[in-house]
XYZ file of C-alpha atoms in Angstrom:
275
model
C 0.000 0.000 0.000
C 2.794 2.379 0.918
C 4.492 1.674 -2.422
C 1.284 2.499 -4.283
C 0.958 5.775 -2.409
C 4.589 6.555 -3.204
C 4.104 5.938 -6.930
C 0.963 8.068 -6.960
C 2.888 10.901 -5.322
C 5.706 10.564 -7.848
C 3.282 10.641 -10.770
C 1.504 13.632 -9.235
C 4.799 15.453 -8.867
C 5.767 14.731 -12.473
C 2.352 15.840 -13.722
C 2.464 18.995 -11.622
C 5.935 19.879 -12.879
C 4.639 19.825 -16.450
C 2.108 22.525 -15.577
C 3.148 26.093 -16.317
C 5.874 27.159 -13.937
C 6.241 30.697 -15.289
C 3.886 33.606 -15.774
C 3.769 37.054 -17.338
C 2.698 40.103 -15.359
C 2.049 43.317 -17.203
C 4.069 46.324 -16.078
C 2.866 48.913 -18.574
C 1.185 49.364 -21.935
C 1.309 52.297 -24.335
C -1.718 54.110 -25.678
C -3.146 52.655 -28.900
C -1.367 55.133 -31.144
C 1.582 53.218 -32.580
C 1.143 52.726 -36.352
C 1.283 48.914 -36.543
C 4.340 47.964 -34.437
C 5.925 44.734 -35.699
C 9.026 44.369 -33.526
C 10.722 45.764 -30.426
C 14.448 45.868 -29.720
C 16.071 46.881 -26.446
C 19.237 48.960 -26.763
C 20.868 48.137 -23.432
C 23.627 50.705 -23.902
C 21.323 53.699 -24.289
C 18.357 52.130 -22.438
C 16.085 52.798 -25.386
C 13.426 50.712 -27.083
C 13.392 50.720 -30.874
C 10.193 49.675 -32.601
C 9.564 49.023 -36.272
C 6.310 50.629 -37.397
C 4.781 49.296 -40.616
C 1.890 51.802 -40.696
C 0.106 49.603 -43.228
C 0.066 46.030 -44.471
C 3.095 43.726 -44.052
C 3.819 43.769 -47.798
C 2.961 47.309 -48.837
C 5.656 49.429 -50.478
C 4.267 52.828 -49.525
C 7.089 54.737 -47.819
C 5.016 55.191 -44.636
C 7.030 52.851 -42.437
C 9.374 54.115 -39.733
C 11.530 53.237 -36.746
C 10.333 54.728 -33.482
C 12.018 55.245 -30.109
C 10.505 54.758 -26.663
C 11.872 54.865 -23.140
C 12.131 51.541 -21.293
C 9.058 52.518 -19.277
C 6.934 52.989 -22.378
C 7.034 56.721 -22.960
C 7.178 57.750 -26.606
C 10.261 59.699 -27.633
C 9.813 59.855 -31.403
C 7.704 57.619 -33.644
C 9.479 58.921 -36.748
C 13.068 58.699 -35.571
C 13.869 57.129 -38.950
C 11.192 57.562 -41.622
C 10.707 56.764 -45.296
C 10.648 52.978 -44.915
C 7.980 50.649 -46.290
C 6.960 47.761 -44.020
C 9.905 47.407 -41.586
C 9.959 44.325 -39.392
C 12.886 42.700 -37.560
C 15.828 44.693 -36.197
C 19.273 43.951 -34.792
C 22.022 46.167 -33.425
C 25.761 45.771 -33.909
C 28.073 48.431 -32.485
C 26.691 51.751 -33.744
C 24.535 50.330 -36.510
C 20.924 49.202 -36.610
C 19.966 46.636 -39.251
C 16.313 46.558 -40.334
C 14.440 44.133 -42.595
C 12.261 46.120 -44.984
C 10.547 43.959 -47.628
C 13.386 43.183 -50.067
C 15.969 45.483 -48.484
C 18.254 45.420 -45.473
C 18.372 48.982 -44.198
C 21.511 50.008 -42.326
C 21.090 52.924 -39.913
C 23.804 54.904 -38.148
C 22.447 55.289 -34.628
C 24.639 58.226 -33.585
C 24.053 60.179 -36.782
C 20.379 59.147 -36.792
C 20.297 58.527 -40.514
C 20.143 55.748 -43.090
C 23.600 54.831 -44.334
C 22.508 52.480 -47.092
C 19.855 50.073 -48.293
C 21.014 46.709 -49.600
C 18.653 44.866 -51.920
C 18.325 41.113 -51.436
C 17.519 39.897 -54.944
C 15.831 36.601 -54.048
C 13.733 38.066 -51.219
C 10.037 38.917 -51.154
C 9.175 39.823 -47.542
C 12.216 39.894 -45.270
C 11.294 39.412 -41.651
C 13.588 38.864 -38.671
C 17.215 39.983 -38.308
C 20.093 38.892 -36.096
C 23.824 39.705 -36.036
C 26.577 37.406 -34.830
C 29.636 38.493 -32.821
C 31.636 39.048 -36.024
C 29.046 41.425 -37.440
C 27.588 38.992 -39.972
C 23.887 39.670 -40.478
C 21.233 36.986 -40.981
C 17.736 37.763 -42.285
C 14.778 35.414 -42.694
C 12.130 35.432 -45.409
C 9.149 33.154 -44.669
C 7.622 33.957 -48.043
C 10.436 32.276 -49.988
C 11.524 29.802 -47.289
C 15.074 31.133 -47.026
C 17.541 32.677 -44.603
C 19.975 35.156 -46.117
C 23.412 36.223 -44.950
C 24.829 39.722 -45.283
C 28.611 39.970 -45.090
C 30.721 42.872 -46.377
C 27.525 44.403 -47.781
C 26.935 41.354 -49.989
C 23.727 39.368 -49.484
C 23.683 35.647 -50.274
C 21.402 32.702 -49.561
C 22.562 31.007 -46.368
C 19.825 28.399 -45.955
C 16.939 27.401 -48.223
C 14.153 24.874 -48.692
C 12.568 25.831 -45.372
C 8.845 26.223 -44.703
C 8.254 29.628 -43.100
C 11.477 30.665 -41.335
C 11.006 33.701 -39.138
C 12.588 34.355 -35.725
C 16.395 34.328 -35.657
C 18.993 34.580 -32.904
C 22.766 34.268 -33.285
C 24.364 33.017 -30.055
C 28.114 32.405 -29.934
C 28.836 30.456 -33.132
C 25.350 28.989 -33.529
C 22.244 30.244 -35.282
C 18.862 29.502 -33.719
C 15.786 29.899 -35.875
C 12.042 29.300 -35.851
C 10.277 27.575 -38.715
C 6.551 26.809 -38.720
C 6.216 25.966 -35.031
C 9.626 24.378 -34.528
C 12.880 25.638 -33.017
C 16.197 24.671 -34.608
C 19.848 25.145 -33.784
C 22.440 25.290 -36.553
C 26.210 25.182 -36.089
C 28.790 26.880 -38.375
C 28.974 23.723 -40.529
C 25.213 23.941 -41.086
C 24.444 20.874 -39.028
C 20.800 21.396 -38.089
C 19.316 20.146 -34.806
C 15.626 20.173 -33.910
C 15.250 21.447 -30.338
C 11.483 21.852 -29.950
C 8.348 21.394 -32.023
C 4.561 21.463 -31.734
C 4.125 25.204 -31.278
C 1.637 27.302 -33.227
C 2.876 27.331 -36.823
C 3.073 31.144 -36.893
C 6.199 31.365 -34.729
C 7.659 34.864 -34.897
C 10.054 36.271 -32.281
C 12.729 34.462 -30.279
C 14.803 35.665 -27.331
C 17.066 33.662 -24.969
C 15.912 34.057 -21.380
C 18.493 31.638 -19.918
C 21.300 29.525 -21.345
C 18.818 26.688 -21.809
C 15.520 28.406 -22.546
C 13.887 30.879 -24.911
C 10.839 33.096 -25.028
C 9.043 32.494 -28.334
C 6.173 34.540 -29.721
C 3.651 33.666 -32.421
C 2.130 36.593 -34.234
C -1.329 35.029 -33.910
C -1.213 35.701 -30.147
C 0.730 33.027 -28.245
C 3.893 33.422 -26.176
C 5.813 30.303 -25.121
C 8.567 29.463 -22.667
C 10.644 26.913 -24.589
C 13.438 24.779 -23.174
C 16.277 23.357 -25.251
C 15.216 19.865 -24.175
C 12.002 20.344 -26.156
C 9.626 20.998 -23.265
C 7.529 24.140 -23.395
C 4.709 25.995 -21.698
C 2.269 28.668 -22.799
C 2.827 31.968 -21.024
C 0.053 33.852 -22.795
C -2.676 33.133 -25.341
C -4.625 36.118 -26.681
C -5.825 34.645 -29.973
C -9.509 35.000 -29.088
C -9.011 38.693 -28.417
C -7.077 38.995 -31.710
C -4.284 40.562 -29.697
C -1.401 39.677 -31.991
C 1.997 39.218 -30.365
C 4.643 39.869 -32.998
C 8.452 40.100 -32.731
C 9.263 40.491 -29.030
C 12.124 42.300 -27.297
C 13.801 41.255 -24.063
C 15.707 42.642 -21.121
C 17.369 39.394 -20.081
C 18.821 40.690 -16.816
C 15.563 42.179 -15.554
C 13.437 39.464 -17.206
C 11.179 41.983 -18.891
C 9.544 41.061 -22.197
C 8.412 43.771 -24.600
C 5.489 42.747 -26.803
C 4.272 44.638 -29.910
C 0.622 44.022 -30.744
C 0.455 44.933 -34.441
C -3.100 46.069 -35.187
C -3.966 46.934 -31.579
C -1.240 49.567 -32.048
C 0.370 49.101 -28.643
C 3.537 47.851 -27.017
C 3.351 46.273 -23.579
C 6.018 45.273 -21.084
C 5.696 42.120 -18.969
C 7.799 40.782 -16.139
C 8.514 37.073 -16.260
C 7.947 35.255 -12.980
């Protein structure tokens, strides 16, 4: 009898441990005045939030897009810090440069001079999405429309990986490239050996940020945010699909465990603490 009780307790413990162990608590939310925010990037050096503002559809070439700046507590500094873009999405910072995916172009911005240095056309692209930069300054950009990840090195864009489904979120960590593709998380080493880390998420996976050495925060633009471990286990932190509260390309303050979530057509950015 005692053994049976013991096994029941063990099973209960295992079952309980699979239940969500983390939660999101909202700290602040902006007014609904941001013109379609697609991504948020924390600049830890200047303690600034950059946000890409499409101000239209994700594929429209209309010149209305911009990069905005907010304080880390959600106060708007300038929604047209850099203007004249089309439908800007993912962003990444390297030294004094900001790299932005804008349809078929990678836009390079000088942060100090607050101006566009150049726009590099990616010939095989249709709708560039997320951006990441490795420690050597090599830029990687995903395009879910064509199923490819591109590499930008010495201002030359080439195809780095192809024959994917809908690659989106990217994150370069040390020498490896982590990427999201249709609900799955992959790790790729410099020799392009690909390893599946997690699967079974909503197929519209979007943003990815490392919260620990062994776990990521993953967003799906349809409205789900996951806590995903490298061992493949995962939990849902938030699900706002019924409210049509889309959660696009997230930003992260890893030290403070604050997640910044753009909401696309609700026209807001919200900050959440991870518990």
